[in-house]
Amino acid sequence: SSETAFDRKSIQYAGKQIKQTLKGRDVVFYQAPEGVKRMFLFMYISAGVQLMFCDAEDAPIVLAPKSQRMAIAGGMVSIGIGIAAVMCLYPWR
């Protein structure tokens, strides 16, 4: 086998360290925030609404003029950059 005595000692040491840490209660397990269930409920409701109004027919795709599409995309990008700037500049904690 390619396992050496050093590897076995290293694994044993790591196992002991994990056991000691768990016994000392230094480990904090993740707990989801309280509003998570409500958020998932709204996500499932919105997914259901999207499925109800989903159009399965093969309709021809009609695009808006290129200038209008570029204006909408530019507006969405600038809104996203604005939100990101506020999130970076505003001290949340």
PDB file of C-alpha atoms in Angstrom:
ATOM      1  CA  SER A   1       0.000   0.000   0.000  1.00  0.00           C
ATOM      2  CA  SER A   2       1.165   3.543  -0.641  1.00  0.00           C
ATOM      3  CA  GLU A   3       0.145   4.720   2.842  1.00  0.00           C
ATOM      4  CA  THR A   4       3.115   5.490   5.081  1.00  0.00           C
ATOM      5  CA  ALA A   5       3.404   5.593   8.839  1.00  0.00           C
ATOM      6  CA  PHE A   6       3.555   9.393   8.623  1.00  0.00           C
ATOM      7  CA  ASP A   7       0.208   9.435   6.782  1.00  0.00           C
ATOM      8  CA  ARG A   8      -1.409   7.253   9.449  1.00  0.00           C
ATOM      9  CA  LYS A   9      -0.054   9.459  12.263  1.00  0.00           C
ATOM     10  CA  SER A  10      -1.264  12.576  10.456  1.00  0.00           C
ATOM     11  CA  ILE A  11      -4.754  11.137  10.035  1.00  0.00           C
ATOM     12  CA  GLN A  12      -4.882  10.058  13.677  1.00  0.00           C
ATOM     13  CA  TYR A  13      -3.743  13.499  14.836  1.00  0.00           C
ATOM     14  CA  ALA A  14      -6.349  15.234  12.667  1.00  0.00           C
ATOM     15  CA  GLY A  15      -9.045  12.925  14.027  1.00  0.00           C
ATOM     16  CA  LYS A  16      -8.049  13.706  17.619  1.00  0.00           C
ATOM     17  CA  GLN A  17      -8.081  17.448  16.900  1.00  0.00           C
ATOM     18  CA  ILE A  18     -11.581  17.253  15.430  1.00  0.00           C
ATOM     19  CA  LYS A  19     -12.854  15.246  18.413  1.00  0.00           C
ATOM     20  CA  GLN A  20     -11.343  17.733  20.894  1.00  0.00           C
ATOM     21  CA  THR A  21     -12.798  20.689  19.038  1.00  0.00           C
ATOM     22  CA  LEU A  22     -16.253  19.135  18.990  1.00  0.00           C
ATOM     23  CA  LYS A  23     -16.034  18.269  22.715  1.00  0.00           C
ATOM     24  CA  GLY A  24     -14.935  21.813  23.573  1.00  0.00           C
ATOM     25  CA  ARG A  25     -17.976  23.231  21.749  1.00  0.00           C
ATOM     26  CA  ASP A  26     -15.822  25.601  19.735  1.00  0.00           C
ATOM     27  CA  VAL A  27     -17.741  24.671  16.601  1.00  0.00           C
ATOM     28  CA  VAL A  28     -20.794  26.706  15.649  1.00  0.00           C
ATOM     29  CA  PHE A  29     -23.118  25.003  13.213  1.00  0.00           C
ATOM     30  CA  TYR A  30     -24.921  27.067  10.599  1.00  0.00           C
ATOM     31  CA  GLN A  31     -28.481  28.046  11.442  1.00  0.00           C
ATOM     32  CA  ALA A  32     -30.652  29.533   8.737  1.00  0.00           C
ATOM     33  CA  PRO A  33     -32.217  32.942   9.441  1.00  0.00           C
ATOM     34  CA  GLU A  34     -35.805  32.979  10.660  1.00  0.00           C
ATOM     35  CA  GLY A  35     -37.361  34.357   7.459  1.00  0.00           C
ATOM     36  CA  VAL A  36     -36.009  31.635   5.179  1.00  0.00           C
ATOM     37  CA  LYS A  37     -39.179  29.528   5.140  1.00  0.00           C
ATOM     38  CA  ARG A  38     -41.236  32.547   4.103  1.00  0.00           C
ATOM     39  CA  MET A  39     -38.760  33.394   1.345  1.00  0.00           C
ATOM     40  CA  PHE A  40     -38.942  29.871  -0.089  1.00  0.00           C
ATOM     41  CA  LEU A  41     -42.742  29.977   0.101  1.00  0.00           C
ATOM     42  CA  PHE A  42     -42.757  33.155  -2.004  1.00  0.00           C
ATOM     43  CA  MET A  43     -40.268  31.599  -4.428  1.00  0.00           C
ATOM     44  CA  TYR A  44     -42.501  28.549  -4.903  1.00  0.00           C
ATOM     45  CA  ILE A  45     -45.565  30.758  -5.358  1.00  0.00           C
ATOM     46  CA  SER A  46     -43.812  32.865  -7.994  1.00  0.00           C
ATOM     47  CA  ALA A  47     -42.610  29.716  -9.797  1.00  0.00           C
ATOM     48  CA  GLY A  48     -46.175  28.403  -9.809  1.00  0.00           C
ATOM     49  CA  VAL A  49     -47.492  31.681 -11.215  1.00  0.00           C
ATOM     50  CA  GLN A  50     -44.854  31.557 -13.957  1.00  0.00           C
ATOM     51  CA  LEU A  51     -45.913  28.021 -14.856  1.00  0.00           C
ATOM     52  CA  MET A  52     -49.577  29.024 -14.989  1.00  0.00           C
ATOM     53  CA  PHE A  53     -48.879  31.793 -17.476  1.00  0.00           C
ATOM     54  CA  CYS A  54     -46.267  29.878 -19.460  1.00  0.00           C
ATOM     55  CA  ASP A  55     -47.212  29.889 -23.131  1.00  0.00           C
ATOM     56  CA  ALA A  56     -46.427  26.541 -24.740  1.00  0.00           C
ATOM     57  CA  GLU A  57     -47.518  27.624 -28.223  1.00  0.00           C
ATOM     58  CA  ASP A  58     -44.991  28.188 -30.978  1.00  0.00           C
ATOM     59  CA  ALA A  59     -45.524  31.889 -31.582  1.00  0.00           C
ATOM     60  CA  PRO A  60     -43.163  33.878 -33.794  1.00  0.00           C
ATOM     61  CA  ILE A  61     -40.605  35.889 -31.843  1.00  0.00           C
ATOM     62  CA  VAL A  62     -40.928  39.628 -32.435  1.00  0.00           C
ATOM     63  CA  LEU A  63     -38.052  41.752 -31.163  1.00  0.00           C
ATOM     64  CA  ALA A  64     -38.220  45.417 -30.286  1.00  0.00           C
ATOM     65  CA  PRO A  65     -36.069  47.818 -32.304  1.00  0.00           C
ATOM     66  CA  LYS A  66     -32.363  47.550 -31.528  1.00  0.00           C
ATOM     67  CA  SER A  67     -32.164  51.073 -30.080  1.00  0.00           C
ATOM     68  CA  GLN A  68     -34.980  50.310 -27.633  1.00  0.00           C
ATOM     69  CA  ARG A  69     -33.359  47.030 -26.564  1.00  0.00           C
ATOM     70  CA  MET A  70     -30.033  48.811 -26.012  1.00  0.00           C
ATOM     71  CA  ALA A  71     -31.722  51.545 -23.939  1.00  0.00           C
ATOM     72  CA  ILE A  72     -33.470  48.964 -21.746  1.00  0.00           C
ATOM     73  CA  ALA A  73     -30.247  46.974 -21.298  1.00  0.00           C
ATOM     74  CA  GLY A  74     -28.309  50.144 -20.448  1.00  0.00           C
ATOM     75  CA  GLY A  75     -30.926  51.136 -17.888  1.00  0.00           C
ATOM     76  CA  MET A  76     -30.818  47.708 -16.263  1.00  0.00           C
ATOM     77  CA  VAL A  77     -27.021  47.749 -16.124  1.00  0.00           C
ATOM     78  CA  SER A  78     -26.961  51.206 -14.535  1.00  0.00           C
ATOM     79  CA  ILE A  79     -29.599  50.178 -11.980  1.00  0.00           C
ATOM     80  CA  GLY A  80     -27.498  47.106 -11.131  1.00  0.00           C
ATOM     81  CA  ILE A  81     -24.333  49.179 -10.767  1.00  0.00           C
ATOM     82  CA  GLY A  82     -26.219  51.652  -8.576  1.00  0.00           C
ATOM     83  CA  ILE A  83     -27.526  48.895  -6.294  1.00  0.00           C
ATOM     84  CA  ALA A  84     -24.046  47.327  -6.097  1.00  0.00           C
ATOM     85  CA  ALA A  85     -22.505  50.713  -5.224  1.00  0.00           C
ATOM     86  CA  VAL A  86     -25.039  51.287  -2.456  1.00  0.00           C
ATOM     87  CA  MET A  87     -24.401  47.787  -1.078  1.00  0.00           C
ATOM     88  CA  CYS A  88     -20.635  48.399  -1.083  1.00  0.00           C
ATOM     89  CA  LEU A  89     -20.762  51.907   0.376  1.00  0.00           C
ATOM     90  CA  TYR A  90     -23.504  51.510   2.996  1.00  0.00           C
ATOM     91  CA  PRO A  91     -22.194  49.946   6.231  1.00  0.00           C
ATOM     92  CA  TRP A  92     -24.564  47.038   6.905  1.00  0.00           C
ATOM     93  CA  ARG A  93     -22.919  45.994  10.161  1.00  0.00           C
TER      94      ARG A  93
END
